Coordinates of N, CA and C and ligand atoms in Angstrom, one line a residue:
X20 N -25.5 20.8 -25.3 CA -24.2 20.2 -24.8 C -23.1 21.2 -24.8
X21 N -22.2 21.1 -23.8 CA -21.1 22.1 -23.7 C -20.2 21.9 -24.9
X22 N -19.4 23.0 -25.3 CA -18.5 22.9 -26.4 C -17.4 21.9 -26.0
X23 N -16.9 22.0 -24.7 CA -15.9 21.0 -24.2 C -16.4 20.6 -22.9
X24 N -16.4 19.3 -22.6 CA -16.8 18.9 -21.3 C -15.8 19.2 -20.2
X25 N -16.1 18.6 -19.0 CA -15.2 18.8 -17.9 C -14.3 17.6 -17.7
X26 N -13.0 17.9 -17.3 CA -12.1 16.8 -17.0 C -11.8 16.9 -15.5
X27 N -12.3 15.9 -14.7 CA -12.2 15.9 -13.3 C -11.3 14.7 -12.9
X28 N -10.3 15.0 -11.9 CA -9.5 13.9 -11.5 C -9.6 13.7 -10.0
X29 N -9.5 12.4 -9.5 CA -9.5 12.1 -8.1 C -8.1 11.6 -7.7
X30 N -7.6 12.2 -6.6 CA -6.2 11.9 -6.3 C -6.1 11.6 -4.8
X31 N -5.0 11.0 -4.4 CA -4.7 10.8 -2.9 C -3.8 9.6 -2.7
X32 N -3.4 9.5 -1.5 CA -2.5 8.3 -1.1 C -3.3 7.0 -1.0
X33 N -2.6 6.0 -0.5 CA -3.1 4.7 -0.4 C -4.4 4.7 0.5
X34 N -5.4 4.0 0.1 CA -6.6 3.9 1.0 C -7.3 5.1 1.3
X35 N -7.2 6.2 0.4 CA -7.8 7.4 0.7 C -9.3 7.4 0.4
X36 N -9.7 6.4 -0.4 CA -11.2 6.2 -0.6 C -11.6 6.9 -1.9
X37 N -10.7 7.3 -2.8 CA -11.1 8.0 -4.0 C -11.8 7.1 -5.0
X38 N -11.4 5.9 -5.1 CA -12.1 5.0 -6.1 C -13.5 4.7 -5.7
X39 N -13.8 4.6 -4.4 CA -15.1 4.5 -3.9 C -16.0 5.7 -4.3
X40 N -15.4 6.8 -4.4 CA -16.2 8.1 -4.7 C -16.4 8.3 -6.2
X41 N -15.7 7.6 -7.1 CA -15.8 7.8 -8.5 C -17.3 7.8 -8.9
X42 N -18.1 6.8 -8.5 CA -19.5 6.8 -8.9 C -20.3 8.0 -8.4
X43 N -19.9 8.5 -7.3 CA -20.6 9.7 -6.7 C -20.4 10.9 -7.6
X44 N -19.1 11.1 -8.1 CA -18.8 12.2 -9.0 C -19.5 12.0 -10.3
X45 N -19.5 10.7 -10.8 CA -20.2 10.4 -12.1 C -21.7 10.8 -12.0
X46 N -22.3 10.4 -10.9 CA -23.8 10.6 -10.7 C -24.1 12.1 -10.6
X47 N -23.2 12.9 -10.0 CA -23.4 14.3 -9.9 C -23.5 14.9 -11.3
X48 N -22.7 14.5 -12.2 CA -22.8 15.1 -13.6 C -23.9 14.5 -14.4
X49 N -24.2 13.2 -14.2 CA -25.3 12.6 -15.0 C -26.6 13.3 -14.6
X50 N -26.8 13.6 -13.3 CA -28.0 14.2 -12.8 C -28.2 15.6 -13.5
X51 N -27.1 16.2 -13.9 CA -27.1 17.5 -14.5 C -27.1 17.4 -16.0
X52 N -27.3 16.2 -16.6 CA -27.5 16.0 -18.0 C -26.3 15.7 -18.8
X53 N -25.1 15.5 -18.2 CA -23.9 15.2 -18.9 C -23.8 13.7 -19.2
X54 N -23.1 13.4 -20.3 CA -22.6 12.1 -20.5 C -21.3 12.0 -19.8
X55 N -21.0 10.8 -19.2 CA -19.8 10.7 -18.3 C -19.0 9.5 -18.8
X56 N -17.7 9.7 -18.8 CA -16.8 8.6 -19.1 C -15.8 8.5 -17.9
X57 N -15.7 7.3 -17.3 CA -14.8 7.1 -16.2 C -13.6 6.3 -16.6
X58 N -12.4 6.7 -16.2 CA -11.2 6.0 -16.5 C -10.3 6.0 -15.3
X59 N -9.1 5.4 -15.5 CA -8.1 5.4 -14.4 C -6.7 5.5 -15.0
X60 N -5.8 5.8 -14.0 CA -4.4 5.8 -14.4 C -3.6 5.1 -13.3
X61 N -2.5 4.4 -13.7 CA -2.1 4.2 -15.1 C -3.1 3.2 -15.8
X62 N -3.4 3.4 -17.1 CA -4.3 2.5 -17.7 C -5.4 3.3 -18.5
X63 N -6.6 2.6 -18.6 CA -7.7 3.3 -19.2 C -7.9 3.0 -20.7
X64 N -6.9 2.6 -21.4 CA -7.1 2.1 -22.8 C -6.4 0.7 -22.9
X65 N -6.6 0.0 -24.0 CA -6.1 -1.3 -24.1 C -4.5 -1.3 -23.9
X66 N -3.9 -0.4 -24.6 CA -2.4 -0.4 -24.5 C -1.9 0.2 -23.2
X67 N -2.6 1.2 -22.7 CA -2.2 1.8 -21.4 C -2.4 0.8 -20.3
X68 N -3.4 -0.1 -20.4 CA -3.6 -1.1 -19.4 C -2.4 -2.2 -19.4
X69 N -1.8 -2.3 -20.6 CA -0.7 -3.2 -20.7 C 0.5 -2.6 -20.0
X70 N 0.6 -1.3 -20.2 CA 1.7 -0.6 -19.5 C 1.5 -0.7 -17.9
X71 N 0.2 -0.5 -17.5 CA -0.1 -0.7 -16.1 C 0.3 -2.0 -15.5
X72 N 0.1 -3.1 -16.3 CA 0.5 -4.4 -15.8 C 2.0 -4.4 -15.6
X73 N 2.8 -3.8 -16.4 CA 4.3 -3.8 -16.2 C 4.6 -2.9 -15.0
X74 N 3.9 -1.8 -14.8 CA 4.2 -0.9 -13.7 C 3.8 -1.6 -12.3
X75 N 2.7 -2.3 -12.3 CA 2.2 -2.7 -11.0 C 2.5 -4.2 -10.6
X76 N 3.0 -5.0 -11.6 CA 3.4 -6.3 -11.2 C 4.8 -6.4 -10.9
X77 N 5.1 -7.0 -9.7 CA 6.5 -7.1 -9.3 C 7.1 -8.3 -10.1
X78 N 8.2 -8.1 -10.8 CA 8.9 -9.1 -11.5 C 10.0 -9.7 -10.5
X79 N 9.9 -11.0 -10.3 CA 10.9 -11.6 -9.4 C 12.3 -11.5 -9.8
X80 N 12.6 -11.3 -11.1 CA 13.9 -11.4 -11.6 C 14.5 -10.0 -11.9
X81 N 13.7 -9.0 -12.0 CA 14.3 -7.7 -12.4 C 13.4 -6.5 -11.8
X82 N 14.1 -5.6 -11.1 CA 13.4 -4.5 -10.5 C 13.2 -3.4 -11.6
X83 N 12.1 -2.8 -11.6 CA 11.8 -1.7 -12.5 C 12.5 -0.4 -11.9
X84 N 13.4 0.2 -12.6 CA 14.1 1.3 -12.0 C 13.2 2.6 -12.0
X85 N 13.6 3.6 -11.2 CA 12.7 4.7 -10.9 C 12.4 5.5 -12.2
X86 N 13.5 5.6 -13.1 CA 13.3 6.4 -14.3 C 12.4 5.7 -15.3
X87 N 12.5 4.3 -15.3 CA 11.6 3.6 -16.2 C 10.2 3.7 -15.7
X88 N 10.0 3.7 -14.4 CA 8.7 3.8 -13.8 C 8.1 5.2 -14.3
X89 N 8.9 6.2 -14.2 CA 8.4 7.6 -14.6 C 8.0 7.6 -16.1
X90 N 8.9 7.1 -16.9 CA 8.7 7.1 -18.3 C 7.4 6.3 -18.7
X91 N 7.2 5.2 -18.1 CA 6.1 4.4 -18.4 C 4.8 5.1 -18.0
X92 N 4.8 5.8 -16.8 CA 3.6 6.5 -16.4 C 3.3 7.5 -17.5
X93 N 4.3 8.2 -18.0 CA 4.0 9.2 -19.1 C 3.6 8.6 -20.4
X94 N 4.2 7.4 -20.7 CA 3.7 6.8 -21.9 C 2.3 6.4 -21.9
X95 N 1.9 5.8 -20.7 CA 0.5 5.5 -20.5 C -0.4 6.7 -20.6
X96 N 0.1 7.8 -20.0 CA -0.8 9.1 -19.9 C -0.9 9.7 -21.3
X97 N 0.1 9.7 -22.1 CA 0.0 10.3 -23.4 C -1.0 9.5 -24.2
X98 N -1.0 8.2 -24.1 CA -1.9 7.3 -24.8 C -3.4 7.6 -24.4
X99 N -3.5 7.7 -23.1 CA -4.9 7.9 -22.5 C -5.4 9.3 -22.9
X100 N -4.6 10.3 -22.8 CA -5.0 11.7 -23.1 C -5.4 11.8 -24.6
X101 N -4.5 11.3 -25.5 CA -4.8 11.5 -26.9 C -5.9 10.6 -27.5
X102 N -6.0 9.4 -27.0 CA -7.0 8.5 -27.6 C -8.3 8.4 -26.9
X103 N -8.4 8.8 -25.6 CA -9.7 8.7 -24.9 C -10.1 10.0 -24.3
X104 N -9.3 10.7 -23.5 CA -9.8 11.9 -22.8 C -10.1 13.0 -23.8
X105 N -9.2 13.4 -24.6 CA -9.4 14.6 -25.5 C -10.6 14.3 -26.4
X106 N -10.7 13.2 -27.1 CA -11.9 13.0 -28.0 C -13.2 13.1 -27.2
X107 N -13.3 12.5 -26.0 CA -14.6 12.6 -25.3 C -14.9 14.0 -24.8
X108 N -13.9 14.7 -24.4 CA -14.1 16.1 -24.0 C -14.6 17.0 -25.2
X109 N -14.0 16.7 -26.3 CA -14.4 17.4 -27.5 C -15.8 17.2 -27.9
X110 N -16.4 16.0 -27.4 CA -17.8 15.8 -27.7 C -18.7 16.3 -26.5
X111 N -18.1 17.1 -25.6 CA -18.9 17.7 -24.6 C -19.1 16.8 -23.4
X112 N -18.5 15.7 -23.3 CA -18.7 14.7 -22.2 C -17.8 15.1 -21.0
X113 N -18.2 14.6 -19.9 CA -17.3 14.7 -18.7 C -16.5 13.5 -18.6
X114 N -15.2 13.7 -18.4 CA -14.3 12.6 -18.2 C -13.7 12.6 -16.7
X115 N -13.9 11.5 -16.0 CA -13.5 11.4 -14.7 C -12.3 10.4 -14.6
X116 N -11.2 10.8 -14.1 CA -10.0 9.9 -14.0 C -9.6 9.6 -12.5
X117 N -9.6 8.3 -12.2 CA -9.1 7.9 -10.9 C -7.5 7.9 -11.0
X118 N -7.0 9.0 -10.5 CA -5.5 9.4 -10.6 C -5.2 10.0 -11.9
X119 N -4.3 10.9 -11.9 CA -3.7 11.5 -13.1 C -2.3 12.1 -12.8
X120 N -2.0 13.3 -13.3 CA -0.6 13.8 -13.3 C -0.2 14.1 -11.8
X121 N -1.1 14.5 -11.0 CA -0.7 14.9 -9.6 C -0.1 13.6 -8.9
X122 N -0.5 12.4 -9.3 CA 0.1 11.2 -8.7 C 1.5 11.1 -9.1
X123 N 1.9 11.5 -10.3 CA 3.3 11.5 -10.7 C 4.2 12.4 -9.8
X124 N 3.6 13.6 -9.6 CA 4.3 14.6 -8.8 C 4.5 14.0 -7.4
X125 N 3.5 13.4 -6.8 CA 3.6 12.9 -5.5 C 4.4 11.6 -5.4
X126 N 4.1 10.6 -6.3 CA 4.8 9.3 -6.1 C 6.2 9.3 -6.7
X127 N 6.3 9.8 -8.0 CA 7.7 9.7 -8.5 C 8.5 10.9 -8.1
X128 N 7.8 12.1 -7.9 CA 8.6 13.3 -7.4 C 8.9 13.2 -5.9
X129 N 7.9 13.4 -5.1 CA 8.1 13.4 -3.6 C 8.5 12.0 -3.1
X130 N 7.9 11.0 -3.6 CA 8.1 9.6 -3.2 C 9.5 9.1 -3.6
X131 N 9.7 9.0 -4.9 CA 11.0 8.5 -5.4 C 12.1 9.5 -5.4
X132 N 11.8 10.8 -5.3 CA 12.9 11.8 -5.3 C 13.4 12.3 -6.6
X133 N 12.6 12.0 -7.7 CA 12.9 12.6 -9.0 C 12.6 14.1 -9.0
X134 N 13.6 14.9 -9.4 CA 13.4 16.4 -9.4 C 12.1 16.8 -10.2
X135 N 11.4 17.7 -9.6 CA 10.1 18.1 -10.2 C 10.4 18.8 -11.6
X136 N 11.5 19.4 -11.8 CA 11.9 20.0 -13.1 C 12.0 18.9 -14.2
X137 N 12.5 17.8 -13.8 CA 12.7 16.7 -14.8 C 11.3 16.2 -15.1
X138 N 10.4 16.1 -14.1 CA 9.0 15.6 -14.3 C 8.3 16.6 -15.2
X139 N 8.5 17.9 -15.0 CA 7.8 18.9 -15.8 C 8.3 18.8 -17.3
X140 N 9.5 18.5 -17.5 CA 10.0 18.4 -18.9 C 9.4 17.2 -19.6
X141 N 9.2 16.1 -18.9 CA 8.6 15.0 -19.5 C 7.1 15.2 -19.7
X142 N 6.5 15.9 -18.8 CA 5.0 16.2 -18.9 C 4.8 17.0 -20.2
X143 N 5.7 17.9 -20.4 CA 5.5 18.8 -21.6 C 5.6 17.9 -22.9
X144 N 6.5 17.0 -22.9 CA 6.6 16.1 -24.1 C 5.3 15.2 -24.2
X145 N 4.9 14.7 -23.1 CA 3.8 13.7 -23.1 C 2.4 14.3 -23.3
X146 N 2.1 15.4 -22.6 CA 0.7 15.9 -22.7 C 0.7 17.4 -22.8
X147 N 1.8 18.1 -23.0 CA 1.9 19.5 -23.1 C 1.2 20.2 -21.9
X148 N 0.4 21.2 -22.2 CA -0.3 22.0 -21.1 C -1.6 21.4 -20.6
X149 N -2.0 20.2 -21.2 CA -3.3 19.6 -20.8 C -3.3 19.3 -19.3
X150 N -4.5 19.8 -18.7 CA -4.6 19.6 -17.2 C -6.1 19.5 -16.9
X151 N -6.3 18.9 -15.7 CA -7.7 18.8 -15.3 C -8.4 20.2 -15.0
X152 N -9.7 20.2 -15.2 CA -10.5 21.4 -14.8 C -10.5 21.5 -13.3
X153 N -10.6 20.3 -12.6 CA -10.7 20.3 -11.2 C -10.1 18.9 -10.7
X154 N -9.3 19.0 -9.6 CA -8.8 17.8 -9.0 C -9.4 17.7 -7.6
X155 N -9.9 16.6 -7.2 CA -10.4 16.3 -5.8 C -9.3 15.5 -5.1
X156 N -8.7 16.1 -4.1 CA -7.6 15.4 -3.4 C -8.2 14.9 -2.0
X157 N -8.2 13.6 -1.9 CA -8.8 12.9 -0.7 C -7.7 12.8 0.4
X158 N -8.0 13.5 1.5 CA -7.0 13.7 2.5 C -7.3 12.8 3.7
X159 N -6.5 11.7 3.9 CA -6.5 10.9 5.1 C -5.1 10.8 5.6
X160 N -4.9 10.7 6.9 CA -3.6 10.4 7.4 C -3.1 9.1 6.8
X161 N -1.7 9.0 6.6 CA -1.1 7.9 6.0 C -1.5 6.6 6.8
X162 N -1.5 6.7 8.1 CA -1.7 5.4 8.9 C -3.2 4.9 8.7
X163 N -4.1 5.9 8.6 CA -5.5 5.5 8.3 C -5.6 4.8 6.9
X164 N -5.0 5.4 6.0 CA -5.1 4.8 4.6 C -4.5 3.5 4.5
X165 N -3.3 3.3 5.2 CA -2.6 2.0 5.1 C -3.4 1.0 5.9
X166 N -4.1 1.3 7.0 CA -4.9 0.4 7.7 C -6.1 -0.1 6.8
X167 N -6.7 0.8 6.0 CA -7.7 0.4 5.1 C -7.2 -0.5 4.1
X168 N -6.0 -0.3 3.6 CA -5.5 -1.2 2.5 C -5.1 -2.5 3.1
X169 N -4.6 -2.5 4.3 CA -4.3 -3.8 5.0 C -5.6 -4.6 5.1
X170 N -6.7 -3.9 5.5 CA -7.9 -4.6 5.7 C -8.4 -5.2 4.4
X171 N -8.1 -4.5 3.3 CA -8.6 -5.0 2.0 C -7.7 -6.2 1.5
X172 N -6.4 -6.2 1.9 CA -5.7 -7.4 1.8 C -4.7 -7.7 0.8
X173 N -4.5 -6.9 -0.3 CA -3.5 -7.3 -1.3 C -2.7 -6.0 -1.6
X174 N -1.4 -6.1 -2.0 CA -0.6 -4.9 -2.3 C 0.1 -5.1 -3.6
X175 N 0.0 -4.1 -4.5 CA 0.7 -4.2 -5.8 C 2.2 -3.8 -5.6
X176 N 3.0 -3.8 -6.7 CA 4.4 -3.5 -6.6 C 4.7 -2.2 -5.8
X177 N 4.0 -1.1 -6.2 CA 4.3 0.2 -5.6 C 3.8 0.2 -4.2
X178 N 2.6 -0.5 -3.9 CA 2.1 -0.5 -2.5 C 2.9 -1.2 -1.5
X179 N 3.9 -2.0 -2.0 CA 4.8 -2.8 -1.1 C 5.8 -1.9 -0.4
X180 N 6.0 -0.6 -0.8 CA 7.0 0.2 -0.2 C 6.6 0.5 1.3
X181 N 7.6 1.1 2.0 CA 7.4 1.3 3.5 C 6.7 2.6 3.8
X182 N 6.4 2.8 5.1 CA 5.6 4.0 5.6 C 6.3 5.4 5.3
X183 N 7.6 5.4 5.3 CA 8.3 6.7 5.0 C 8.0 7.1 3.6
X184 N 8.0 6.2 2.6 CA 7.7 6.5 1.2 C 6.3 7.1 1.2
X185 N 5.3 6.5 1.9 CA 4.0 7.1 1.8 C 3.8 8.4 2.6
X186 N 4.7 8.6 3.6 CA 4.7 9.9 4.2 C 5.1 11.0 3.3
X187 N 6.2 10.7 2.5 CA 6.7 11.7 1.5 C 5.6 12.0 0.5
X188 N 4.9 10.9 0.1 CA 3.9 11.1 -1.0 C 2.8 12.0 -0.4
X189 N 2.4 11.8 0.8 CA 1.3 12.6 1.4 C 1.7 14.1 1.4
X190 N 3.0 14.4 1.7 CA 3.4 15.8 1.7 C 3.5 16.3 0.3
X191 N 3.9 15.4 -0.6 CA 3.9 15.8 -2.1 C 2.5 16.3 -2.5
X192 N 1.5 15.5 -2.2 CA 0.1 15.9 -2.6 C -0.3 17.2 -1.9
X193 N 0.0 17.3 -0.6 CA -0.5 18.5 0.1 C 0.2 19.7 -0.3
X194 N 1.5 19.6 -0.5 CA 2.3 20.8 -1.0 C 1.8 21.3 -2.3
X195 N 1.5 20.4 -3.2 CA 1.0 20.8 -4.5 C -0.4 21.5 -4.4
X196 N -1.3 20.8 -3.6 CA -2.6 21.3 -3.4 C -2.6 22.7 -2.8
X197 N -1.7 22.9 -1.8 CA -1.7 24.2 -1.1 C -1.2 25.3 -2.1
X198 N -0.3 24.9 -3.0 CA 0.2 26.0 -3.9 C -0.6 26.1 -5.2
X199 N -1.7 25.3 -5.4 CA -2.6 25.4 -6.5 C -4.0 25.3 -6.1
X200 N -4.4 26.2 -5.2 CA -5.8 26.1 -4.7 C -6.9 26.2 -5.7
X201 N -6.7 26.9 -6.8 CA -7.8 27.0 -7.8 C -8.0 25.6 -8.5
X202 N -6.9 24.9 -8.7 CA -7.0 23.6 -9.4 C -7.4 22.4 -8.5
X203 N -6.9 22.5 -7.2 CA -7.1 21.3 -6.4 C -8.0 21.6 -5.2
X204 N -9.1 20.8 -5.0 CA -9.9 21.0 -3.8 C -9.6 19.8 -2.9
X205 N -9.2 20.2 -1.6 CA -8.9 19.1 -0.6 C -10.2 18.7 0.0
X206 N -10.4 17.3 0.0 CA -11.6 16.8 0.7 C -11.2 16.0 1.9
X207 N -11.8 16.4 3.1 CA -11.5 15.6 4.3 C -12.1 14.2 4.1
X208 N -11.2 13.2 4.0 CA -11.7 11.8 3.7 C -11.6 10.9 4.9
X209 N -11.6 11.5 6.1 CA -11.5 10.7 7.3 C -12.9 10.2 7.8
X210 N -13.9 10.8 7.3 CA -15.3 10.3 7.8 C -15.7 9.0 7.1
X211 N -16.9 8.6 7.4 CA -17.4 7.3 6.7 C -17.7 7.6 5.3
X212 N -18.1 6.6 4.5 CA -18.2 6.8 3.0 C -19.3 7.8 2.7
X213 N -20.4 7.7 3.5 CA -21.5 8.7 3.2 C -21.1 10.1 3.5
X214 N -20.3 10.3 4.6 CA -19.9 11.7 4.9 C -19.0 12.2 3.8
X215 N -18.1 11.4 3.3 CA -17.1 11.8 2.3 C -17.9 12.1 1.0
X216 N -18.9 11.3 0.7 CA -19.7 11.5 -0.5 C -20.4 12.9 -0.5
X217 N -20.9 13.2 0.7 CA -21.6 14.5 0.9 C -20.6 15.7 0.7
X218 N -19.4 15.5 1.1 CA -18.4 16.6 0.9 C -18.0 16.7 -0.6
X219 N -18.0 15.5 -1.2 CA -17.7 15.5 -2.7 C -18.7 16.3 -3.4
X220 N -20.0 16.0 -3.1 CA -21.1 16.7 -3.8 C -21.1 18.2 -3.5
X221 N -20.8 18.5 -2.3 CA -20.7 20.0 -1.8 C -19.6 20.7 -2.6
X222 N -18.5 20.0 -2.7 CA -17.3 20.7 -3.3 C -17.5 20.9 -4.8
X223 N -18.1 19.9 -5.5 CA -18.4 20.0 -6.9 C -19.4 21.1 -7.1
X224 N -20.4 21.2 -6.3 CA -21.4 22.3 -6.4 C -20.8 23.7 -6.3
X225 N -19.9 23.8 -5.3 CA -19.3 25.1 -5.0 C -18.3 25.5 -6.1
X226 N -17.5 24.5 -6.5 CA -16.4 24.8 -7.4 C -16.9 25.0 -8.9
X227 N -17.9 24.2 -9.3 CA -18.2 24.2 -10.7 C -19.5 25.0 -11.0
X228 N -20.2 25.4 -9.9 CA -21.4 26.3 -10.1 C -22.4 25.7 -11.1
X229 N -22.6 24.4 -11.0 CA -23.5 23.7 -12.0 C -24.9 23.6 -11.4
Ligands
Z5A327 N1 0.9 5.7 -9.5 C1 2.1 6.4 -9.5 O1 3.1 6.0 -8.8 N2 2.3 7.4 -10.4 C2 1.3 7.9 -11.2 O2 1.5 8.8 -11.9 C3 0.1 7.2 -11.2 C4 -0.1 6.1 -10.3 C5 -1.1 7.6 -12.0 C6 -2.1 2.6 -9.0 O3 -2.7 1.7 -8.2 C7 -0.7 2.8 -8.4 O4 0.0 3.6 -9.3 C8 -0.8 3.6 -7.1 C9 -0.1 4.9 -7.4 C10 0.7 4.6 -8.6 N3 -0.1 2.8 -6.2 N4 0.3 2.8 -5.2 N5 0.8 2.5 -4.2 P1 -4.3 1.3 -8.2 O5 -5.0 2.1 -9.2 O6 -4.4 -0.1 -8.2 O7 -4.6 1.7 -6.7 P2 -4.8 3.1 -5.9 O8 -5.2 4.1 -6.8 O9 -3.6 3.3 -5.1 O10 -5.8 2.7 -4.8 P3 -7.2 2.0 -4.9 O11 -7.0 0.6 -4.7 O12 -8.0 2.5 -6.0 O13 -7.7 2.6 -3.5 P4 -8.3 4.1 -3.1 O14 -8.8 4.7 -4.2 O15 -7.3 4.8 -2.3 O16 -9.4 3.7 -2.1 P5 -10.7 2.8 -2.3 O17 -10.5 1.6 -3.2 O18 -11.8 3.7 -2.6 O19 -10.8 2.3 -0.8 C11 -9.8 1.5 -0.2 C12 -10.5 0.6 0.9 O20 -11.1 1.5 1.9 C13 -11.7 -0.2 0.4 O21 -11.8 -1.3 1.1 C14 -12.9 0.7 0.7 O22 -14.1 0.1 0.9 C15 -12.5 1.4 2.0 N6 -13.0 2.8 2.2 C16 -13.2 3.7 1.2 N7 -13.7 4.8 1.7 C17 -13.8 4.7 3.1 C18 -14.2 5.5 4.2 N8 -14.6 6.7 4.0 N9 -14.1 5.0 5.4 C19 -13.7 3.7 5.6 N10 -13.3 2.8 4.6 C20 -13.3 3.3 3.4

């Protein structure tokens, strides 16, 4: 077993299909003999899931302000990293997370307009230099993703924002990916589910040399 396992994150805008591909990533590693733990953000532990409920449920009486949203994302992330991700990695397991820190850069940074330097300062407090070994960024045009989410039928508090918000998020993801090509692999997620799965397996094989 490896001394430290791999930490893999899946990222992208609304309806990009990343959650659908989590089992494909898990199976890739299991076939190669790894134990796999799947989690998600915000959430993934009992307490972090409670924070998720505050973040994603719209309160009819009180809006969650942008700074509170950001702080709660990092509270949930600190809890997840310390109590779940790091201990499993230390046992040589692979941890796969449906969203992680790149979502904060895209949603709270590009989307809400919070300066990236402020986000970086909070990240340092919450998780220090801890980062994924590889991030798969699922790339679909905003309109395609939103049509998939409409077809699915329900929207949480953050998903209720308008198309300009999601356009800013899209550019936030892509700008980061283009400036961090070693960390982030962009997956063309416009094909059908089987086509995207094939690209996921191809990318993992090329990037991780397993
Ligand atoms: N958020 C944030 O603001 N800041 C942060 O730091 C973090 C998160 C970590 C979490 O919501 C929200 O928190 C999210 C970002 C914010 N909100 N927004 N808006 P979530 O966890 O409930 O949901 P999500 O991550 O946004 O999306 P999801 O529901 O998991 O969807 P997805 O991963 O993008 O896609 P999917 O579930 O795999 O697929 C969506 C639909 O499309 C579904 O019906 C599929 O069957 C279909 N699908 C999937 N792939 C395909 C292909 N290839 N073709 C056609 N149809 C497909």
